mmCIF file of C-alpha atoms and ligand atoms in Angstrom:
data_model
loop_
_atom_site.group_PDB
_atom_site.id
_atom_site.type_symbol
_atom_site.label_atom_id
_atom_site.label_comp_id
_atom_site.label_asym_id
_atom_site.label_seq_id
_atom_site.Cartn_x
_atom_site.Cartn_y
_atom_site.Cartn_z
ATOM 1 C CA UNK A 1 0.000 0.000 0.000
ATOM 2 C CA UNK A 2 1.388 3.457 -1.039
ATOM 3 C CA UNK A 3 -0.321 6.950 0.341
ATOM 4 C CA UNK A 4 0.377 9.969 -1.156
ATOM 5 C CA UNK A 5 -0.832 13.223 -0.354
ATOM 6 C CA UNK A 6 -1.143 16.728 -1.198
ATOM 7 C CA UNK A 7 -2.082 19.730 1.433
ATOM 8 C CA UNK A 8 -5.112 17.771 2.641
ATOM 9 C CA UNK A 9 -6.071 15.332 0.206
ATOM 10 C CA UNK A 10 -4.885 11.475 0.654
ATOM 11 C CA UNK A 11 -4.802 9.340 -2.090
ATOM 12 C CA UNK A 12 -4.424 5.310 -1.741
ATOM 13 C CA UNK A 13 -2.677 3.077 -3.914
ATOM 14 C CA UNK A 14 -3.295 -0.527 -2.542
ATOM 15 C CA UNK A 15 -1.530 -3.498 -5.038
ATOM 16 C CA UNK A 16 -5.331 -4.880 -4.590
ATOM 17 C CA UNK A 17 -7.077 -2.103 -6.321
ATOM 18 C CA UNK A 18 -9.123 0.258 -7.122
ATOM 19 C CA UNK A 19 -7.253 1.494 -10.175
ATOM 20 C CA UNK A 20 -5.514 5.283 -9.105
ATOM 21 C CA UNK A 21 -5.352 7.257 -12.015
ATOM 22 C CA UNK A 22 -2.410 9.489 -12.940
ATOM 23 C CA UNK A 23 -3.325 12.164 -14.997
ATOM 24 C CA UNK A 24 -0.996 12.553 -17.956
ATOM 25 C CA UNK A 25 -1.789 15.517 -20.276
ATOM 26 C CA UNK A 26 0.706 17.872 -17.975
ATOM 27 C CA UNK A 27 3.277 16.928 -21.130
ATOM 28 C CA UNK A 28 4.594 18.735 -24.030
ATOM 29 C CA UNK A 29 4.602 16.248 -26.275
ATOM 30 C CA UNK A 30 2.122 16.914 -28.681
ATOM 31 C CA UNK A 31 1.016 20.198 -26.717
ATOM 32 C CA UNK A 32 3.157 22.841 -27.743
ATOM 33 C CA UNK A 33 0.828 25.356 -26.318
ATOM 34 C CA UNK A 34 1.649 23.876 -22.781
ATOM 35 C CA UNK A 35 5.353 24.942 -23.164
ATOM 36 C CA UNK A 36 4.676 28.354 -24.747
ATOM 37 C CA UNK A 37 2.736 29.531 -22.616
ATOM 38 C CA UNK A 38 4.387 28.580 -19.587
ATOM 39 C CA UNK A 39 7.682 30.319 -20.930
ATOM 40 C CA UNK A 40 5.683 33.221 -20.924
ATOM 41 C CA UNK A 41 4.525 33.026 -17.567
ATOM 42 C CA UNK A 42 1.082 32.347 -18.547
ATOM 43 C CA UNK A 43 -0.334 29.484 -16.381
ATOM 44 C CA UNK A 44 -3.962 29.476 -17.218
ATOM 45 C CA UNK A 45 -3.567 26.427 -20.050
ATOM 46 C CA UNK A 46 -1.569 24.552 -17.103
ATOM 47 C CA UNK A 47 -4.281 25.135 -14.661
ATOM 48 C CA UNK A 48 -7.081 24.381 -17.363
ATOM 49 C CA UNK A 49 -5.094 20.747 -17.976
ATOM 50 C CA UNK A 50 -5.686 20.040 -14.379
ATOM 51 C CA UNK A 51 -8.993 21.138 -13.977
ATOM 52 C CA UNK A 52 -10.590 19.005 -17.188
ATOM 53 C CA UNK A 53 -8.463 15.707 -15.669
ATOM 54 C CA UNK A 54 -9.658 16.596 -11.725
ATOM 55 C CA UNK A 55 -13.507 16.584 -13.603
ATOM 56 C CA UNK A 56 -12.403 13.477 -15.106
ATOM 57 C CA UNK A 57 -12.056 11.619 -11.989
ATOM 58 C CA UNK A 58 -7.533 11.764 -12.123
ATOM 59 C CA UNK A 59 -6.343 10.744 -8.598
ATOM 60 C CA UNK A 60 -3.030 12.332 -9.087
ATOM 61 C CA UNK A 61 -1.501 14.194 -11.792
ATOM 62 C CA UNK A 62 1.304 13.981 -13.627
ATOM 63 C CA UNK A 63 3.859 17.458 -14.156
ATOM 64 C CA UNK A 64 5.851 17.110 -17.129
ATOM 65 C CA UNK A 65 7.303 20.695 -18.357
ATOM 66 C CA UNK A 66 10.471 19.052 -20.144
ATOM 67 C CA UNK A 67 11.462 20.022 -23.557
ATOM 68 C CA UNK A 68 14.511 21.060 -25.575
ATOM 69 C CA UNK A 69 15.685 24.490 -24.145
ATOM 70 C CA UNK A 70 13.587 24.949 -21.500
ATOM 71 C CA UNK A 71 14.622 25.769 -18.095
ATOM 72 C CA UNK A 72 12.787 23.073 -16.180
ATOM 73 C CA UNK A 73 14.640 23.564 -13.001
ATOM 74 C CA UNK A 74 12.726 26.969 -12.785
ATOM 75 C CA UNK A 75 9.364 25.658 -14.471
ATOM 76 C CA UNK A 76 8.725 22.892 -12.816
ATOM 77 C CA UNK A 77 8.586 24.370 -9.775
ATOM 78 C CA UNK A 78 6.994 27.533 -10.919
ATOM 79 C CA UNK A 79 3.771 25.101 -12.579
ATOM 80 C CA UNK A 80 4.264 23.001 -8.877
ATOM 81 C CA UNK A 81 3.499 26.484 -6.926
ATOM 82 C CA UNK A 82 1.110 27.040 -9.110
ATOM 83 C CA UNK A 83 -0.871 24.068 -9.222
ATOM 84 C CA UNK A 84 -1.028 23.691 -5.604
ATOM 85 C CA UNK A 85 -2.265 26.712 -5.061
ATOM 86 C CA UNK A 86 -5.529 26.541 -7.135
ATOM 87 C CA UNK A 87 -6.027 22.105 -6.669
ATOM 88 C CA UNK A 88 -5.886 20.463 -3.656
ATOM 89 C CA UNK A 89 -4.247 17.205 -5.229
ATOM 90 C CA UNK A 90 -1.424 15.003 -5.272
ATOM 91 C CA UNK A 91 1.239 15.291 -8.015
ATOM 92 C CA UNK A 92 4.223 13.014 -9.370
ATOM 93 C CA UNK A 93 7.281 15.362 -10.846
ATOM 94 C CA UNK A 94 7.942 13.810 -14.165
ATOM 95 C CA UNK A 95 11.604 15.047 -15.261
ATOM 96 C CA UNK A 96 14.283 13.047 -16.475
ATOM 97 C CA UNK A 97 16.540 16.154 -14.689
ATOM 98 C CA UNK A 98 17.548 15.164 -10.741
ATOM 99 C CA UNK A 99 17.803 19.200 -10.011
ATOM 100 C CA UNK A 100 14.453 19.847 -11.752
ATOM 101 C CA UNK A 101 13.102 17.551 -9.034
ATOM 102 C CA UNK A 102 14.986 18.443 -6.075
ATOM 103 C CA UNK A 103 14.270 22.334 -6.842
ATOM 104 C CA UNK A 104 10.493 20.904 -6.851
ATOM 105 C CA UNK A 105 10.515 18.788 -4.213
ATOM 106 C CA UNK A 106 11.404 21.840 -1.794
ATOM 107 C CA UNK A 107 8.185 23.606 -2.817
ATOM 108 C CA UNK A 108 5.829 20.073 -2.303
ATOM 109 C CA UNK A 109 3.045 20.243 0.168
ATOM 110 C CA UNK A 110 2.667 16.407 1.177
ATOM 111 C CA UNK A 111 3.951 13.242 -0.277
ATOM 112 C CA UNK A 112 4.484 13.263 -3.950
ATOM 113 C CA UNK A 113 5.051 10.854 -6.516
ATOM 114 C CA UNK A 114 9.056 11.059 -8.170
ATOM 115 C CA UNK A 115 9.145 10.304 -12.147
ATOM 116 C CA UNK A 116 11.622 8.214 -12.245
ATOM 117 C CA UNK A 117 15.034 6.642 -11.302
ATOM 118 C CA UNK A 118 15.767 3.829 -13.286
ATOM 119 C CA UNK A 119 18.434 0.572 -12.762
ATOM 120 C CA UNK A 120 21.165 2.139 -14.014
ATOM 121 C CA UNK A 121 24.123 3.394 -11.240
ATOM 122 C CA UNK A 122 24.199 6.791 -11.842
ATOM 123 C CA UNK A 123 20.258 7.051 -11.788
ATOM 124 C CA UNK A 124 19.650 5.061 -8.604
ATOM 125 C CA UNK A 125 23.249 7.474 -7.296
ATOM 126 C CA UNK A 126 21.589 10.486 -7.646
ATOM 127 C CA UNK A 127 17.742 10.390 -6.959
ATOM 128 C CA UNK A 128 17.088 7.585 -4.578
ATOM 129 C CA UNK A 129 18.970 9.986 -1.743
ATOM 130 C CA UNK A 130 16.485 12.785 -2.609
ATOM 131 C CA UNK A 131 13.414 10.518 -2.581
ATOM 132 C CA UNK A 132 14.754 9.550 1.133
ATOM 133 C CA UNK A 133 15.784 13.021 1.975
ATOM 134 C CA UNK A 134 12.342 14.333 1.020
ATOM 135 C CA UNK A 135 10.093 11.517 2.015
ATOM 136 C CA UNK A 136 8.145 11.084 -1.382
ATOM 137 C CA UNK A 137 7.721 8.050 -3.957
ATOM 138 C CA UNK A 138 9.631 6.517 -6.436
ATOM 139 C CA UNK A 139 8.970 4.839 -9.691
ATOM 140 C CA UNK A 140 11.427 2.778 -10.778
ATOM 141 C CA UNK A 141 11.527 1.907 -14.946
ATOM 142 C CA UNK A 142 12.913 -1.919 -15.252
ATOM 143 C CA UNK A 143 16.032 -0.482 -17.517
ATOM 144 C CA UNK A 144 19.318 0.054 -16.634
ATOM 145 C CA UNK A 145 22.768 0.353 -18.082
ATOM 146 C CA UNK A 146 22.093 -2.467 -20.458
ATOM 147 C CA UNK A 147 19.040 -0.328 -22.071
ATOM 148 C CA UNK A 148 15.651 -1.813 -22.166
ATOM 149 C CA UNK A 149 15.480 -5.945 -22.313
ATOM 150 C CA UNK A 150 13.060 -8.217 -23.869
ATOM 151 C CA UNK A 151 12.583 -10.623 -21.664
ATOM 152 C CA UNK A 152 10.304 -10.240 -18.585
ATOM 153 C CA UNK A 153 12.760 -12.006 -15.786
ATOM 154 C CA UNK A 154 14.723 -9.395 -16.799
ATOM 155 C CA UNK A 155 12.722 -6.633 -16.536
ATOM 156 C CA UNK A 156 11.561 -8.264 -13.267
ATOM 157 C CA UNK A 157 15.433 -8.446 -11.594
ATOM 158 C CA UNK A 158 15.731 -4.876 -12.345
ATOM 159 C CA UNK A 159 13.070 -3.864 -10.690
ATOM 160 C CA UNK A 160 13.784 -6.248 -7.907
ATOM 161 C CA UNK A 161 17.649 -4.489 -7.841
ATOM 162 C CA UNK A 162 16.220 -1.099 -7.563
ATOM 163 C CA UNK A 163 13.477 -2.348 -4.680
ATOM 164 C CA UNK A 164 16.744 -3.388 -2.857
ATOM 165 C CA UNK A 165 19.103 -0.283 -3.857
ATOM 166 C CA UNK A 166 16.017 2.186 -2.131
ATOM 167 C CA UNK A 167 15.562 0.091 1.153
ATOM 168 C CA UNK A 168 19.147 0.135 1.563
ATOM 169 C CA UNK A 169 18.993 3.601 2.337
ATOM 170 C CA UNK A 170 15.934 3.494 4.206
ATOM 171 C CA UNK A 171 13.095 4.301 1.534
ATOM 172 C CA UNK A 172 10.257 2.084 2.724
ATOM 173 C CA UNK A 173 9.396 -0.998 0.512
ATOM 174 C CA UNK A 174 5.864 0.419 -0.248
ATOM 175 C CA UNK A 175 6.992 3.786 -1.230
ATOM 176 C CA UNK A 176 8.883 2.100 -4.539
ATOM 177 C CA UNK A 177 6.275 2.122 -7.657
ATOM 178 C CA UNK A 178 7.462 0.066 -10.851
ATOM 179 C CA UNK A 179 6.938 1.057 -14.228
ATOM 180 C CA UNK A 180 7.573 -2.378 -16.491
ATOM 181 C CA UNK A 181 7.599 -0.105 -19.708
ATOM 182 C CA UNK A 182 4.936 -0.449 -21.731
ATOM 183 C CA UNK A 183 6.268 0.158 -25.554
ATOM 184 C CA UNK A 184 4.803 0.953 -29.431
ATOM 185 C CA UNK A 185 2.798 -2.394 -30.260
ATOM 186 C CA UNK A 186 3.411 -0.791 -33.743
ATOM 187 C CA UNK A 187 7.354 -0.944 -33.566
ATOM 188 C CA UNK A 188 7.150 -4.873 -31.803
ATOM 189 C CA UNK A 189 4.025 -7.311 -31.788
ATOM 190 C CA UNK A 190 5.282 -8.693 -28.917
ATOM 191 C CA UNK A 191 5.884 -5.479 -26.631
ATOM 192 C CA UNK A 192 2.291 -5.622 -24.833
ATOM 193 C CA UNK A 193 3.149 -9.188 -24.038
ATOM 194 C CA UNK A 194 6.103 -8.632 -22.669
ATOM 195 C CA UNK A 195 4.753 -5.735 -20.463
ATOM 196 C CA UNK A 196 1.739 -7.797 -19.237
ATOM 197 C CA UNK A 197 4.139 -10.211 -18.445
ATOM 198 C CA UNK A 198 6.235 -7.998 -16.528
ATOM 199 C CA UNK A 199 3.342 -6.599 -14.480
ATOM 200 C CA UNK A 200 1.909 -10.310 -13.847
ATOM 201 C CA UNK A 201 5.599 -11.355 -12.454
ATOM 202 C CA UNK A 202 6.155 -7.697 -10.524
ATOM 203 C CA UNK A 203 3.087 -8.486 -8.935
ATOM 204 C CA UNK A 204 3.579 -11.974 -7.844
ATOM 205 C CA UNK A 205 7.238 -11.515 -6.919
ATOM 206 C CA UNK A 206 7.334 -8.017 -5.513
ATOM 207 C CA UNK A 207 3.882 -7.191 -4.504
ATOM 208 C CA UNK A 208 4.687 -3.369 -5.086
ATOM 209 C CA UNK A 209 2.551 -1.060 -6.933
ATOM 210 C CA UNK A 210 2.754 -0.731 -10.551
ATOM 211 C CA UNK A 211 2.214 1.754 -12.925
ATOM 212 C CA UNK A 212 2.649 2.828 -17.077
ATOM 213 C CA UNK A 213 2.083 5.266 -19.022
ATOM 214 C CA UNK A 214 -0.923 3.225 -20.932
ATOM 215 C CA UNK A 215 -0.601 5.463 -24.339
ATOM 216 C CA UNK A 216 2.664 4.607 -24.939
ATOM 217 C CA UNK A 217 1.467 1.379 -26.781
ATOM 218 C CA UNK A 218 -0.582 2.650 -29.460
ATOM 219 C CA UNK A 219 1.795 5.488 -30.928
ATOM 220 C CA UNK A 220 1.627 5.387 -34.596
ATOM 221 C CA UNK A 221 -1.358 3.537 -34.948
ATOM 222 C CA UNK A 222 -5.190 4.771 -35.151
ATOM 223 C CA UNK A 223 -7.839 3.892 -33.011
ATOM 224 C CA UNK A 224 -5.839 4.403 -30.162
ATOM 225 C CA UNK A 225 -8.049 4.946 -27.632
ATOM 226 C CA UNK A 226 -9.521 1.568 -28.055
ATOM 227 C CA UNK A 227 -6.271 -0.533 -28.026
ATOM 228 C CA UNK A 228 -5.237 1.789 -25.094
ATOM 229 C CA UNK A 229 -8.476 0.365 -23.452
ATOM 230 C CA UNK A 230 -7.601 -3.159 -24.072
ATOM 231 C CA UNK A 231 -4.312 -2.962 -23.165
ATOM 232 C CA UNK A 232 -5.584 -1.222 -20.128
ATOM 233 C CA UNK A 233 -8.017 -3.515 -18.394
ATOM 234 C CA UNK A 234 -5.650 -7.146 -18.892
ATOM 235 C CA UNK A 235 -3.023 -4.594 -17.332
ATOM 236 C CA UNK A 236 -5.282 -4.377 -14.280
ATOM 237 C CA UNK A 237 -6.024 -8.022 -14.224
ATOM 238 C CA UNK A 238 -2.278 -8.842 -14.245
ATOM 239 C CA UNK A 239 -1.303 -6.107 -11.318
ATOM 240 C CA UNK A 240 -1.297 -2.698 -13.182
ATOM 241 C CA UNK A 241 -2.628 -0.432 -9.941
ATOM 242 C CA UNK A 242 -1.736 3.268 -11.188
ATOM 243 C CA UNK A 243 -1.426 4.356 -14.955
ATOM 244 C CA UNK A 244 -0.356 7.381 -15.940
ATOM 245 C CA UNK A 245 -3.149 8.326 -18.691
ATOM 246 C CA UNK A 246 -5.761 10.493 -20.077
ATOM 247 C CA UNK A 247 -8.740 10.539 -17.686
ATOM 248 C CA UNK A 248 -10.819 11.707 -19.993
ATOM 249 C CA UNK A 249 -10.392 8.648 -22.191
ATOM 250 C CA UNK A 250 -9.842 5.743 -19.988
ATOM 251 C CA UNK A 251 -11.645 6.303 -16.676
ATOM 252 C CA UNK A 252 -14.878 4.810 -17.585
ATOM 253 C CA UNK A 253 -13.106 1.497 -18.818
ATOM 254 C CA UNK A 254 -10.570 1.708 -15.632
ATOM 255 C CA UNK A 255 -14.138 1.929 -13.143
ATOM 256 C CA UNK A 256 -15.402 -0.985 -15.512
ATOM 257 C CA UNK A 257 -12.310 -3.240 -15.043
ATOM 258 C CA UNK A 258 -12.758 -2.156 -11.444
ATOM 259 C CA UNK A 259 -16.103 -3.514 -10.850
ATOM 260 C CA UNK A 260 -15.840 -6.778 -12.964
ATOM 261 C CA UNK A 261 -13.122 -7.455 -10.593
ATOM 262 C CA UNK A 262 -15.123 -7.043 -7.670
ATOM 263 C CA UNK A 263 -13.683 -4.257 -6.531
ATOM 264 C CA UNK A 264 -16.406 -1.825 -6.660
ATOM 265 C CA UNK A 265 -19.540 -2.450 -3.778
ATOM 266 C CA UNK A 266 -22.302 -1.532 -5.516
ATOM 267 C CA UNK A 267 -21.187 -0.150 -7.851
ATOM 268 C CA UNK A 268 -20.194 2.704 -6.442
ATOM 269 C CA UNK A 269 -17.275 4.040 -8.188
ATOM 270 C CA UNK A 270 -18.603 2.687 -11.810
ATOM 271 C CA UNK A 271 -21.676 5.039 -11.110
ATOM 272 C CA UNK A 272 -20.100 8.166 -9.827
ATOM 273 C CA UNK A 273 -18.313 8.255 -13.388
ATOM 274 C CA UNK A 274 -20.926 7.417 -15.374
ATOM 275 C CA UNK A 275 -22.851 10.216 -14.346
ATOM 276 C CA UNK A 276 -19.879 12.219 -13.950
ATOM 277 C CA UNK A 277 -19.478 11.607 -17.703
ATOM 278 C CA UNK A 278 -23.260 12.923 -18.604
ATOM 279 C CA UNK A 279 -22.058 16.451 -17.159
ATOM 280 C CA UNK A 280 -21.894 19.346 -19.936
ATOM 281 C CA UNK A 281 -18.542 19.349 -18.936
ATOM 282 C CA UNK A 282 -18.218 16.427 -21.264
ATOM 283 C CA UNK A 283 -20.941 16.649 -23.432
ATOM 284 C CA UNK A 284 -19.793 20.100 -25.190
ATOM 285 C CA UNK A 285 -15.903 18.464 -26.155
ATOM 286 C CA UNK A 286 -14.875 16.884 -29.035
HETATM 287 N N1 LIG B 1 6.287 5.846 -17.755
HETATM 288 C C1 LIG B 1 6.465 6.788 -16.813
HETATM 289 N N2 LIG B 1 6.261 8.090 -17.047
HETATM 290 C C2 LIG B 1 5.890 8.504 -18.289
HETATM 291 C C3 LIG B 1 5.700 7.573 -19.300
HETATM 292 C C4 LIG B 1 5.908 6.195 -19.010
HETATM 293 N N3 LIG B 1 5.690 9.834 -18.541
HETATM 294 C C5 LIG B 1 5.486 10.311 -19.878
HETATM 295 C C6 LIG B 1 4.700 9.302 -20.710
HETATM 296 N N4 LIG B 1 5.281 7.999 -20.558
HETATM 297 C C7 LIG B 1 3.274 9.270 -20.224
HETATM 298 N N5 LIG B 1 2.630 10.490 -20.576
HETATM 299 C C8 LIG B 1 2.044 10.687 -21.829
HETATM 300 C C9 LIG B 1 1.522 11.928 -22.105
HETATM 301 C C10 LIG B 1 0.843 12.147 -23.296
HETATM 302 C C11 LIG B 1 0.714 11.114 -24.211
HETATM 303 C C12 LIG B 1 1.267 9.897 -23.933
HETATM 304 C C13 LIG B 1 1.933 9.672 -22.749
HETATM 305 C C14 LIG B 1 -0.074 11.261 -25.454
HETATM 306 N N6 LIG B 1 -0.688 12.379 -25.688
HETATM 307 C C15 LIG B 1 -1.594 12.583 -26.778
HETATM 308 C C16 LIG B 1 -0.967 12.325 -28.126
HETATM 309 O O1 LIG B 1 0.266 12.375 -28.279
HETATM 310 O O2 LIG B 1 -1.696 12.058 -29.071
HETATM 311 C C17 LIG B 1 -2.097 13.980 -26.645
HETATM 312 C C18 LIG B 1 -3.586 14.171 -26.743
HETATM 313 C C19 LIG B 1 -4.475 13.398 -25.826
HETATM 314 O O3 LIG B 1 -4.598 13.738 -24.626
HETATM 315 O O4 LIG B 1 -5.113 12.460 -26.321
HETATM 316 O O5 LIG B 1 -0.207 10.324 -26.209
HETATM 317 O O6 LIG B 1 5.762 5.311 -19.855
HETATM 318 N N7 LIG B 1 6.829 6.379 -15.578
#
């Protein structure tokens, strides 16, 4: 069990399920607006991204600011301040840039989510002392000096190897998130596989909390929504507990998997979203 929180607000992510949802659209790729805007001190498009994924039922969201020539020491914790000023919610700093996340980490209110060491030396080196120093969560990726392998024992002994590196210097067991990388279907047939594998033996093995981000499998192809969906819900069976996606796409389906699963008393959760769905919120986008 993992517990995050932000000024008030704790979120729960228990390797049984529910399904906690990490908002993803905080990212550049594909919104150049984000960055532009934010250069020019403008954080209204920021703050509208984390309102529409809040509405869309996101547990936690996701702050990625990267991209080539921007100053993401400063921004990220610029868009941090800002964001916790207006939502009352927890976030995971998403920066492959250790000072970026240690400049953010000093303006956190709660327990955040870090975005991400990896297995390789210099990676685990550098940020598992500031997830200890600063008390938050890690997510580990299962690649390391080697690059990315194949083979899910692999993936599985590197995420075991960065479980042990980050209790070796006292970062509970439970605050260590794995991320089995989830890869273009397009580019390999067999890269879902080989995730859901990953997840399946992470889970079994490990019992930690796992996460992905769920679009990465359907780059390049259409119809992405519905093989994200797919993709999605045998993720959950196999031991996916925390994706890092777009609410507005995949909650329904995540709340579905939930109650099929038996997860879900009455239906609770599955209800809340389909009538959260049917506000005009939703009903006036594309
Ligand atoms: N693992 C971890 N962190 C990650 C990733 C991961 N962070 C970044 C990325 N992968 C997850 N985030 C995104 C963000 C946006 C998109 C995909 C992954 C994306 N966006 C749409 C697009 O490009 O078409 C934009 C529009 C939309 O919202 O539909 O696909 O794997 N730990």
């Amino acid at each position: 069990m993992t517990i995050l929180h932000s000024k008030t607000k704790e979120v729960i992510i228990n390797t049984e399920g529910p399904v906690i949802i990490i908002g993803e659209c905080i990212n550049p790729t594909r919104r150049k607006k984000l960055v532009s805007t934010l250069q020019s001190g403008d954080f209204d498009y920021v703050l509208e991204l984390a309102k529409n994924q809040i509405d869309a039922l996101a547990d936690i969201l996701d702050v990625n600011v990267g991209f080539p020539g921007v100053d993401d020491v400063k921004l990220l914790r610029e868009t941090v301040i800002q964001l916790q000023t207006h939502f009352d919610i927890p976030l995971c700093l998403d920066s492959p840039n250790p000072k970026a996340i240690e400049a953010a980490l000093k303006v956190i209110e709660g327990k955040c989510l870090i975005n991400s060491v990896n297995g390789e030396e210099k990676s685990m080196n550098t940020l598992l002392p500031i997830v200890k120093e600063y008390g938050a969560v890690v997510i580990g990726l299962t690649m390391d000096d080697d690059g990315i392998t194949n083979d899910p024992f692999k993936r599985l002994a590197i995420a075991e190897k960065i479980l042990n590196r980050a209790v070796k210097i006292g970062i509970n067991e439970e605050d260590v998130i794995i991320d089995p990388l989830a890869m273009a279907v397009s580019a390999d047939p067999q890269a879902c596989l080989v995730t859901l594998e990953t997840i399946r033996l992470v889970h079994e093995k490990l019992g930690l909390n796992i996460t992905q981000g769920a679009s990465n499998i359907s780059f390049g192809l259409p119809d992405r929504e519905m093989l994200n969906i797919a993709f999605m819900v045998l993720a959950i069976r196999n031991g996916l507990t925390c994706p890092i996606a777009n609410p507005e796409k995949i909650t329904a389906a995540v709340r579905a998997a939930d109650l099929v699963l038996g997860r879900d008393d009455f239906a609770m959760r599955f209800i809340e979203c389909s009538q959260n769905l049917k506000q005009p919120h939703f009903t006036h986008k594309q």
